[in-house]
């Protein structure tokens, strides 16, 4: 999973290690003082406590560090990271992220975050700017991808039943199959689940969801094609309340003639039903397209979390990072196959480790 982005960052890491192994071109040999004409040996030793008149000159010392501070850093084997030494490795990192299908603004945010965090901090003298950047990549990605702080299982357990969950996203990305997978996920954990088909305009939508319901032995609430989506989901909630069902999982239309139609339907569902959670589903392989769609659906009806389908076929890895940053909402699950059990809880630390190891 995420092989391409991992490969790009791995190449960045290899370049970093190669540069770290190269000797400094201007470094003097250790016996340079012996080979000198002796004048340096006769000169009085510099007193680290004395500061030259230009120590505070920004052109000489842009960070305003005193000679004493710099001497202490040198004595401890450290130096301060400058913006100049980070420029090239950060540029390389941005290219690696873009090639890994991370959305441009997100890639820049990661790079700027690293720049702000690293410039002026102390580093070991043996470490180059490239090595410092490479070591900080994982934390920067984790800060971006670990948003929202929602634990899906805890959210369900703490909520008053029934809890109504609506799914949004374009048709054809595995949204309906994801609903079925989550139905089994919840059923396996002891919850009673009812499905509702609010995608009332798509031909065959009722039959598709009914097939999943029959296979999983779940109840499906549906109306005739062309019916009111809000009415279908409302009926499912009424059924859940009357039959002590714990969770309602509702599908919605994903491909309408205009964005205004989509907005109107989602707004009506929100007004009539008042869903407790809205989940956006899209393909991990869609890359930046998934990022743009997530933003559009979030603008139409604010989402609470994301499920990325086809994560097992994702050759880039940028969608997970980009969607989390653009929407500010957590990724809850990854769809990793066609089976009903192929739904993996999203763990930000595990994903970042896969991307950067």
mmCIF file of C-alpha atoms in Angstrom:
data_model
loop_
_atom_site.group_PDB
_atom_site.id
_atom_site.type_symbol
_atom_site.label_atom_id
_atom_site.label_comp_id
_atom_site.label_asym_id
_atom_site.label_seq_id
_atom_site.Cartn_x
_atom_site.Cartn_y
_atom_site.Cartn_z
ATOM 1 C CA UNK A 1 0.000 0.000 0.000
ATOM 2 C CA UNK A 2 1.176 3.534 -0.793
ATOM 3 C CA UNK A 3 4.260 2.127 -2.585
ATOM 4 C CA UNK A 4 4.848 5.100 -4.870
ATOM 5 C CA UNK A 5 4.962 7.790 -2.183
ATOM 6 C CA UNK A 6 7.027 5.464 -0.028
ATOM 7 C CA UNK A 7 9.401 4.983 -2.968
ATOM 8 C CA UNK A 8 9.692 8.749 -3.523
ATOM 9 C CA UNK A 9 10.428 9.424 0.134
ATOM 10 C CA UNK A 10 12.781 6.459 0.208
ATOM 11 C CA UNK A 11 14.747 7.937 -2.689
ATOM 12 C CA UNK A 12 14.831 11.248 -0.820
ATOM 13 C CA UNK A 13 16.223 9.378 2.182
ATOM 14 C CA UNK A 14 18.864 7.655 0.028
ATOM 15 C CA UNK A 15 19.941 11.015 -1.386
ATOM 16 C CA UNK A 16 20.177 12.363 2.144
ATOM 17 C CA UNK A 17 22.399 9.504 3.269
ATOM 18 C CA UNK A 18 24.642 9.840 0.221
ATOM 19 C CA UNK A 19 25.106 13.561 0.854
ATOM 20 C CA UNK A 20 25.813 12.884 4.509
ATOM 21 C CA UNK A 21 28.594 10.465 3.541
ATOM 22 C CA UNK A 22 30.298 12.956 1.241
ATOM 23 C CA UNK A 23 33.164 14.909 2.841
ATOM 24 C CA UNK A 24 32.837 18.658 3.124
ATOM 25 C CA UNK A 25 34.698 20.086 0.100
ATOM 26 C CA UNK A 26 36.214 22.978 2.028
ATOM 27 C CA UNK A 27 37.154 21.013 5.128
ATOM 28 C CA UNK A 28 40.769 21.508 6.195
ATOM 29 C CA UNK A 29 42.935 18.510 7.128
ATOM 30 C CA UNK A 30 43.486 17.914 10.808
ATOM 31 C CA UNK A 31 47.176 18.799 10.541
ATOM 32 C CA UNK A 32 46.488 22.124 8.793
ATOM 33 C CA UNK A 33 47.689 24.035 11.836
ATOM 34 C CA UNK A 34 50.977 22.127 11.821
ATOM 35 C CA UNK A 35 51.563 22.919 8.154
ATOM 36 C CA UNK A 36 50.895 26.647 8.639
ATOM 37 C CA UNK A 37 53.707 29.165 9.028
ATOM 38 C CA UNK A 38 53.193 29.293 12.769
ATOM 39 C CA UNK A 39 51.557 32.709 12.894
ATOM 40 C CA UNK A 40 48.296 31.225 14.144
ATOM 41 C CA UNK A 41 50.139 29.482 16.972
ATOM 42 C CA UNK A 42 51.549 32.796 18.162
ATOM 43 C CA UNK A 43 48.182 34.541 18.165
ATOM 44 C CA UNK A 44 46.421 34.892 21.541
ATOM 45 C CA UNK A 45 43.520 32.504 22.139
ATOM 46 C CA UNK A 46 40.058 33.945 21.601
ATOM 47 C CA UNK A 47 38.064 34.501 24.740
ATOM 48 C CA UNK A 48 34.591 33.034 24.188
ATOM 49 C CA UNK A 49 33.192 35.488 26.734
ATOM 50 C CA UNK A 50 34.247 38.477 24.618
ATOM 51 C CA UNK A 51 31.842 39.492 21.855
ATOM 52 C CA UNK A 52 32.932 41.411 18.755
ATOM 53 C CA UNK A 53 31.231 44.703 18.044
ATOM 54 C CA UNK A 54 29.391 43.181 15.088
ATOM 55 C CA UNK A 55 27.956 40.182 17.006
ATOM 56 C CA UNK A 56 24.528 41.736 16.860
ATOM 57 C CA UNK A 57 24.811 42.782 13.206
ATOM 58 C CA UNK A 58 22.048 40.884 11.335
ATOM 59 C CA UNK A 59 24.247 40.645 8.232
ATOM 60 C CA UNK A 60 27.008 38.973 10.216
ATOM 61 C CA UNK A 61 24.807 37.055 12.624
ATOM 62 C CA UNK A 62 21.251 36.911 11.254
ATOM 63 C CA UNK A 63 19.796 35.076 14.255
ATOM 64 C CA UNK A 64 21.324 37.569 16.698
ATOM 65 C CA UNK A 65 23.098 34.826 18.653
ATOM 66 C CA UNK A 66 25.918 36.001 20.830
ATOM 67 C CA UNK A 67 29.453 34.709 20.354
ATOM 68 C CA UNK A 68 29.131 33.076 23.761
ATOM 69 C CA UNK A 69 26.030 31.157 22.657
ATOM 70 C CA UNK A 70 27.724 30.019 19.482
ATOM 71 C CA UNK A 71 30.825 29.016 21.369
ATOM 72 C CA UNK A 72 28.761 26.955 23.802
ATOM 73 C CA UNK A 73 26.986 25.220 20.913
ATOM 74 C CA UNK A 74 30.312 24.490 19.242
ATOM 75 C CA UNK A 75 31.776 23.138 22.479
ATOM 76 C CA UNK A 76 28.800 20.807 22.908
ATOM 77 C CA UNK A 77 29.140 19.526 19.342
ATOM 78 C CA UNK A 78 26.037 21.355 18.112
ATOM 79 C CA UNK A 79 25.139 24.064 15.643
ATOM 80 C CA UNK A 80 22.006 25.981 14.768
ATOM 81 C CA UNK A 81 20.093 25.034 11.649
ATOM 82 C CA UNK A 82 19.974 27.812 9.076
ATOM 83 C CA UNK A 83 17.277 28.417 6.480
ATOM 84 C CA UNK A 84 19.884 28.257 3.727
ATOM 85 C CA UNK A 85 20.964 24.699 4.523
ATOM 86 C CA UNK A 86 17.321 23.549 4.565
ATOM 87 C CA UNK A 87 16.380 25.103 1.238
ATOM 88 C CA UNK A 88 17.538 22.286 -1.043
ATOM 89 C CA UNK A 89 16.336 19.309 1.065
ATOM 90 C CA UNK A 90 12.936 20.933 1.584
ATOM 91 C CA UNK A 91 12.625 21.541 -2.142
ATOM 92 C CA UNK A 92 13.477 17.883 -2.783
ATOM 93 C CA UNK A 93 10.865 16.832 -0.227
ATOM 94 C CA UNK A 94 8.175 18.971 -1.854
ATOM 95 C CA UNK A 95 8.890 17.363 -5.242
ATOM 96 C CA UNK A 96 8.718 13.890 -3.660
ATOM 97 C CA UNK A 97 5.342 14.662 -2.091
ATOM 98 C CA UNK A 98 3.926 16.081 -5.319
ATOM 99 C CA UNK A 99 5.119 13.059 -7.286
ATOM 100 C CA UNK A 100 3.456 10.900 -4.644
ATOM 101 C CA UNK A 101 0.121 12.601 -5.490
ATOM 102 C CA UNK A 102 -0.067 14.803 -2.427
ATOM 103 C CA UNK A 103 -2.150 17.882 -3.241
ATOM 104 C CA UNK A 104 0.052 20.920 -3.954
ATOM 105 C CA UNK A 105 -1.170 23.148 -1.136
ATOM 106 C CA UNK A 106 -0.829 20.261 1.319
ATOM 107 C CA UNK A 107 2.721 19.501 0.176
ATOM 108 C CA UNK A 108 3.615 23.136 0.678
ATOM 109 C CA UNK A 109 2.001 23.171 4.125
ATOM 110 C CA UNK A 110 4.124 20.184 5.171
ATOM 111 C CA UNK A 111 7.286 21.826 3.849
ATOM 112 C CA UNK A 112 6.536 25.160 5.528
ATOM 113 C CA UNK A 113 5.737 23.425 8.800
ATOM 114 C CA UNK A 114 9.129 21.748 8.693
ATOM 115 C CA UNK A 115 10.846 25.010 7.853
ATOM 116 C CA UNK A 116 9.225 26.821 10.782
ATOM 117 C CA UNK A 117 9.989 24.009 13.214
ATOM 118 C CA UNK A 118 13.611 23.471 12.198
ATOM 119 C CA UNK A 119 15.153 26.865 11.422
ATOM 120 C CA UNK A 120 17.063 28.109 14.444
ATOM 121 C CA UNK A 121 16.941 24.835 16.357
ATOM 122 C CA UNK A 122 20.116 23.071 17.449
ATOM 123 C CA UNK A 123 21.465 20.043 15.619
ATOM 124 C CA UNK A 124 24.469 17.835 16.055
ATOM 125 C CA UNK A 125 27.371 19.119 13.963
ATOM 126 C CA UNK A 126 27.674 15.716 12.309
ATOM 127 C CA UNK A 127 24.134 16.029 10.906
ATOM 128 C CA UNK A 128 23.463 17.861 7.676
ATOM 129 C CA UNK A 129 20.298 19.806 6.958
ATOM 130 C CA UNK A 130 19.189 16.921 4.747
ATOM 131 C CA UNK A 131 19.414 14.437 7.603
ATOM 132 C CA UNK A 132 17.508 16.746 9.939
ATOM 133 C CA UNK A 133 14.689 17.091 7.381
ATOM 134 C CA UNK A 134 14.560 13.334 6.760
ATOM 135 C CA UNK A 135 14.225 12.681 10.490
ATOM 136 C CA UNK A 136 11.400 15.205 10.841
ATOM 137 C CA UNK A 137 9.261 14.041 7.894
ATOM 138 C CA UNK A 138 7.334 11.400 9.840
ATOM 139 C CA UNK A 139 6.215 13.786 12.580
ATOM 140 C CA UNK A 140 5.192 16.415 10.045
ATOM 141 C CA UNK A 141 3.038 13.907 8.134
ATOM 142 C CA UNK A 142 1.510 12.597 11.341
ATOM 143 C CA UNK A 143 0.512 16.128 12.352
ATOM 144 C CA UNK A 144 -1.303 16.503 9.019
ATOM 145 C CA UNK A 145 -2.943 13.098 8.777
ATOM 146 C CA UNK A 146 -3.944 12.615 12.431
ATOM 147 C CA UNK A 147 -6.817 15.106 12.569
ATOM 148 C CA UNK A 148 -10.193 15.092 14.216
ATOM 149 C CA UNK A 149 -9.331 12.666 16.964
ATOM 150 C CA UNK A 150 -12.425 10.513 16.354
ATOM 151 C CA UNK A 151 -12.422 6.913 17.517
ATOM 152 C CA UNK A 152 -15.284 5.400 15.507
ATOM 153 C CA UNK A 153 -15.930 2.495 17.877
ATOM 154 C CA UNK A 154 -15.982 4.771 20.916
ATOM 155 C CA UNK A 155 -18.277 7.214 19.118
ATOM 156 C CA UNK A 156 -20.795 4.461 18.354
ATOM 157 C CA UNK A 157 -20.655 2.985 21.858
ATOM 158 C CA UNK A 158 -21.200 6.349 23.546
ATOM 159 C CA UNK A 159 -24.087 7.468 21.329
ATOM 160 C CA UNK A 160 -27.765 7.136 22.169
ATOM 161 C CA UNK A 161 -29.397 4.582 19.880
ATOM 162 C CA UNK A 162 -30.373 4.581 17.155
ATOM 163 C CA UNK A 163 -27.444 6.400 15.547
ATOM 164 C CA UNK A 164 -27.952 7.469 11.937
ATOM 165 C CA UNK A 165 -24.934 7.474 9.618
ATOM 166 C CA UNK A 166 -25.191 8.936 6.110
ATOM 167 C CA UNK A 167 -22.709 8.154 3.327
ATOM 168 C CA UNK A 168 -21.811 10.651 0.614
ATOM 169 C CA UNK A 169 -19.505 10.417 -2.404
ATOM 170 C CA UNK A 170 -19.736 9.845 -6.136
ATOM 171 C CA UNK A 171 -21.180 6.617 -7.483
ATOM 172 C CA UNK A 172 -18.713 4.024 -8.694
ATOM 173 C CA UNK A 173 -16.095 4.431 -5.970
ATOM 174 C CA UNK A 174 -17.344 1.584 -3.785
ATOM 175 C CA UNK A 175 -19.649 3.627 -1.548
ATOM 176 C CA UNK A 176 -22.463 1.069 -1.488
ATOM 177 C CA UNK A 177 -20.057 -1.807 -0.861
ATOM 178 C CA UNK A 178 -18.499 0.241 1.946
ATOM 179 C CA UNK A 179 -21.933 0.603 3.542
ATOM 180 C CA UNK A 180 -22.330 -3.177 3.421
ATOM 181 C CA UNK A 181 -18.839 -3.675 4.888
ATOM 182 C CA UNK A 182 -19.566 -1.290 7.738
ATOM 183 C CA UNK A 183 -22.895 -3.037 8.294
ATOM 184 C CA UNK A 184 -21.033 -6.316 8.816
ATOM 185 C CA UNK A 185 -18.374 -4.561 10.928
ATOM 186 C CA UNK A 186 -21.065 -3.273 13.294
ATOM 187 C CA UNK A 187 -23.066 -6.518 13.234
ATOM 188 C CA UNK A 188 -19.926 -8.447 14.213
ATOM 189 C CA UNK A 189 -19.624 -6.146 17.242
ATOM 190 C CA UNK A 190 -23.135 -6.854 18.438
ATOM 191 C CA UNK A 191 -25.078 -3.940 16.955
ATOM 192 C CA UNK A 192 -28.383 -4.339 15.133
ATOM 193 C CA UNK A 193 -28.169 -2.579 11.774
ATOM 194 C CA UNK A 194 -30.698 -1.440 9.169
ATOM 195 C CA UNK A 195 -29.711 -0.199 5.706
ATOM 196 C CA UNK A 196 -31.514 2.579 3.833
ATOM 197 C CA UNK A 197 -31.225 3.328 0.128
ATOM 198 C CA UNK A 198 -31.381 7.097 -0.297
ATOM 199 C CA UNK A 199 -29.817 6.827 -3.772
ATOM 200 C CA UNK A 200 -33.282 6.732 -5.304
ATOM 201 C CA UNK A 201 -32.495 7.911 -8.834
ATOM 202 C CA UNK A 202 -29.776 5.474 -9.875
ATOM 203 C CA UNK A 203 -31.062 2.495 -11.799
ATOM 204 C CA UNK A 204 -30.323 -0.749 -9.996
ATOM 205 C CA UNK A 205 -29.404 0.937 -6.702
ATOM 206 C CA UNK A 206 -32.169 -0.850 -4.769
ATOM 207 C CA UNK A 207 -31.180 -4.218 -6.210
ATOM 208 C CA UNK A 208 -27.490 -3.670 -5.456
ATOM 209 C CA UNK A 209 -28.044 -2.781 -1.810
ATOM 210 C CA UNK A 210 -30.721 -5.480 -1.421
ATOM 211 C CA UNK A 211 -28.214 -8.106 -2.560
ATOM 212 C CA UNK A 212 -25.782 -6.985 0.130
ATOM 213 C CA UNK A 213 -28.563 -6.938 2.731
ATOM 214 C CA UNK A 214 -29.665 -10.464 1.847
ATOM 215 C CA UNK A 215 -26.101 -11.781 1.987
ATOM 216 C CA UNK A 216 -25.486 -10.197 5.395
ATOM 217 C CA UNK A 217 -29.002 -10.900 6.710
ATOM 218 C CA UNK A 218 -29.674 -7.209 7.288
ATOM 219 C CA UNK A 219 -32.938 -5.294 6.849
ATOM 220 C CA UNK A 220 -33.131 -2.810 3.935
ATOM 221 C CA UNK A 221 -35.557 0.095 3.742
ATOM 222 C CA UNK A 222 -36.123 1.347 0.187
ATOM 223 C CA UNK A 223 -38.721 3.136 -1.946
ATOM 224 C CA UNK A 224 -39.522 3.026 -5.633
ATOM 225 C CA UNK A 225 -36.942 4.506 -7.995
ATOM 226 C CA UNK A 226 -37.325 8.279 -8.177
ATOM 227 C CA UNK A 227 -38.668 8.606 -4.628
ATOM 228 C CA UNK A 228 -37.669 11.166 -2.021
ATOM 229 C CA UNK A 229 -34.267 10.243 -0.492
ATOM 230 C CA UNK A 230 -35.030 12.032 2.779
ATOM 231 C CA UNK A 231 -38.298 10.089 3.116
ATOM 232 C CA UNK A 232 -36.486 6.762 2.686
ATOM 233 C CA UNK A 233 -33.928 7.500 5.380
ATOM 234 C CA UNK A 234 -36.616 8.947 7.655
ATOM 235 C CA UNK A 235 -38.587 5.706 7.329
ATOM 236 C CA UNK A 236 -35.454 3.738 8.202
ATOM 237 C CA UNK A 237 -34.978 5.796 11.374
ATOM 238 C CA UNK A 238 -38.645 5.253 12.277
ATOM 239 C CA UNK A 239 -38.155 1.510 11.734
ATOM 240 C CA UNK A 240 -35.028 1.534 13.913
ATOM 241 C CA UNK A 241 -36.810 3.317 16.742
ATOM 242 C CA UNK A 242 -39.810 0.970 16.596
ATOM 243 C CA UNK A 243 -37.707 -2.190 16.452
ATOM 244 C CA UNK A 244 -34.858 -1.196 18.808
ATOM 245 C CA UNK A 245 -32.285 -1.228 16.005
ATOM 246 C CA UNK A 246 -28.992 0.380 16.969
ATOM 247 C CA UNK A 247 -27.604 1.813 13.726
ATOM 248 C CA UNK A 248 -29.083 3.176 10.489
ATOM 249 C CA UNK A 249 -26.702 3.245 7.505
ATOM 250 C CA UNK A 250 -28.048 5.425 4.701
ATOM 251 C CA UNK A 251 -26.804 5.692 1.116
ATOM 252 C CA UNK A 252 -27.252 8.944 -0.837
ATOM 253 C CA UNK A 253 -27.035 9.922 -4.490
ATOM 254 C CA UNK A 254 -23.548 10.502 -5.793
ATOM 255 C CA UNK A 255 -24.124 11.635 -9.344
ATOM 256 C CA UNK A 256 -26.740 14.299 -9.987
ATOM 257 C CA UNK A 257 -27.187 16.663 -12.898
ATOM 258 C CA UNK A 258 -26.114 19.735 -10.963
ATOM 259 C CA UNK A 259 -24.347 20.539 -7.725
ATOM 260 C CA UNK A 260 -27.474 22.470 -6.681
ATOM 261 C CA UNK A 261 -29.532 19.264 -6.806
ATOM 262 C CA UNK A 262 -26.991 17.495 -4.620
ATOM 263 C CA UNK A 263 -26.943 20.366 -2.156
ATOM 264 C CA UNK A 264 -30.721 20.459 -1.986
ATOM 265 C CA UNK A 265 -31.008 16.710 -1.338
ATOM 266 C CA UNK A 266 -28.340 16.671 1.343
ATOM 267 C CA UNK A 267 -29.783 19.751 3.013
ATOM 268 C CA UNK A 268 -33.234 18.145 3.080
ATOM 269 C CA UNK A 269 -31.856 14.925 4.572
ATOM 270 C CA UNK A 270 -30.082 16.999 7.201
ATOM 271 C CA UNK A 271 -33.269 18.931 7.967
ATOM 272 C CA UNK A 272 -35.694 15.978 7.968
ATOM 273 C CA UNK A 273 -33.494 13.246 9.435
ATOM 274 C CA UNK A 274 -30.711 15.069 11.293
ATOM 275 C CA UNK A 275 -28.021 12.390 10.769
ATOM 276 C CA UNK A 276 -25.612 11.870 13.628
ATOM 277 C CA UNK A 277 -22.632 11.252 11.369
ATOM 278 C CA UNK A 278 -21.831 11.873 7.702
ATOM 279 C CA UNK A 279 -19.084 9.801 6.101
ATOM 280 C CA UNK A 280 -17.469 10.588 2.759
ATOM 281 C CA UNK A 281 -16.284 7.628 0.660
ATOM 282 C CA UNK A 282 -13.874 7.783 -2.259
ATOM 283 C CA UNK A 283 -11.085 5.808 -3.876
ATOM 284 C CA UNK A 284 -7.576 6.065 -2.509
ATOM 285 C CA UNK A 285 -6.367 5.630 -6.089
ATOM 286 C CA UNK A 286 -8.204 8.784 -7.159
ATOM 287 C CA UNK A 287 -5.373 10.887 -5.744
ATOM 288 C CA UNK A 288 -5.956 14.610 -6.118
ATOM 289 C CA UNK A 289 -9.399 14.062 -7.678
ATOM 290 C CA UNK A 290 -10.492 12.507 -4.386
ATOM 291 C CA UNK A 291 -9.152 15.553 -2.565
ATOM 292 C CA UNK A 292 -11.211 17.957 -4.686
ATOM 293 C CA UNK A 293 -14.351 15.825 -4.365
ATOM 294 C CA UNK A 294 -13.938 15.596 -0.593
ATOM 295 C CA UNK A 295 -13.871 19.371 -0.406
ATOM 296 C CA UNK A 296 -16.958 19.699 -2.611
ATOM 297 C CA UNK A 297 -18.998 17.201 -0.595
ATOM 298 C CA UNK A 298 -17.786 18.725 2.669
ATOM 299 C CA UNK A 299 -18.985 22.120 1.433
ATOM 300 C CA UNK A 300 -22.377 20.638 0.470
ATOM 301 C CA UNK A 301 -22.923 18.745 3.724
ATOM 302 C CA UNK A 302 -20.206 18.827 6.357
ATOM 303 C CA UNK A 303 -18.609 15.422 6.713
ATOM 304 C CA UNK A 304 -17.429 13.886 9.973
ATOM 305 C CA UNK A 305 -15.042 11.277 8.616
ATOM 306 C CA UNK A 306 -13.692 9.552 5.515
ATOM 307 C CA UNK A 307 -13.441 6.005 4.180
ATOM 308 C CA UNK A 308 -10.899 5.425 1.410
ATOM 309 C CA UNK A 309 -11.720 2.462 -0.815
ATOM 310 C CA UNK A 310 -9.295 0.457 -2.977
ATOM 311 C CA UNK A 311 -6.438 1.284 -0.620
ATOM 312 C CA UNK A 312 -4.887 -2.071 -1.469
ATOM 313 C CA UNK A 313 -4.404 -0.830 -5.050
ATOM 314 C CA UNK A 314 -3.182 2.652 -4.118
ATOM 315 C CA UNK A 315 0.098 3.325 -5.884
ATOM 316 C CA UNK A 316 0.531 6.858 -4.594
ATOM 317 C CA UNK A 317 -0.573 7.446 -1.007
ATOM 318 C CA UNK A 318 -1.230 11.143 -1.349
ATOM 319 C CA UNK A 319 -5.027 10.977 -1.019
ATOM 320 C CA UNK A 320 -4.977 10.030 2.659
ATOM 321 C CA UNK A 321 -2.663 12.906 3.535
ATOM 322 C CA UNK A 322 -4.397 15.439 1.304
ATOM 323 C CA UNK A 323 -8.009 14.707 2.277
ATOM 324 C CA UNK A 324 -7.216 14.862 5.981
ATOM 325 C CA UNK A 325 -5.528 18.247 5.540
ATOM 326 C CA UNK A 326 -8.092 19.778 3.151
ATOM 327 C CA UNK A 327 -11.216 18.744 5.112
ATOM 328 C CA UNK A 328 -9.736 18.700 8.596
ATOM 329 C CA UNK A 329 -11.670 15.474 9.177
ATOM 330 C CA UNK A 330 -10.298 12.065 10.171
ATOM 331 C CA UNK A 331 -9.921 9.066 7.902
ATOM 332 C CA UNK A 332 -11.807 6.291 9.684
ATOM 333 C CA UNK A 333 -11.347 3.197 7.525
ATOM 334 C CA UNK A 334 -9.496 1.857 4.512
ATOM 335 C CA UNK A 335 -11.199 -0.519 2.105
ATOM 336 C CA UNK A 336 -8.584 -3.137 1.242
ATOM 337 C CA UNK A 337 -10.433 -5.621 -0.956
ATOM 338 C CA UNK A 338 -13.793 -6.854 -2.246
ATOM 339 C CA UNK A 339 -14.709 -9.019 0.743
ATOM 340 C CA UNK A 340 -17.021 -7.827 3.512
ATOM 341 C CA UNK A 341 -14.191 -8.155 6.017
ATOM 342 C CA UNK A 342 -11.804 -6.076 3.932
ATOM 343 C CA UNK A 343 -12.266 -2.945 6.020
ATOM 344 C CA UNK A 344 -9.227 -1.800 7.968
ATOM 345 C CA UNK A 345 -9.376 0.693 10.820
ATOM 346 C CA UNK A 346 -7.222 3.662 9.876
ATOM 347 C CA UNK A 347 -4.215 4.115 12.145
ATOM 348 C CA UNK A 348 -2.282 7.327 11.311
ATOM 349 C CA UNK A 349 0.945 6.126 12.911
ATOM 350 C CA UNK A 350 0.893 2.841 10.987
ATOM 351 C CA UNK A 351 0.205 4.611 7.691
ATOM 352 C CA UNK A 352 2.986 7.173 8.196
ATOM 353 C CA UNK A 353 5.359 4.354 9.096
ATOM 354 C CA UNK A 354 4.440 2.554 5.865
ATOM 355 C CA UNK A 355 5.068 5.712 3.881
ATOM 356 C CA UNK A 356 8.414 6.624 5.392
ATOM 357 C CA UNK A 357 10.120 3.416 6.495
#
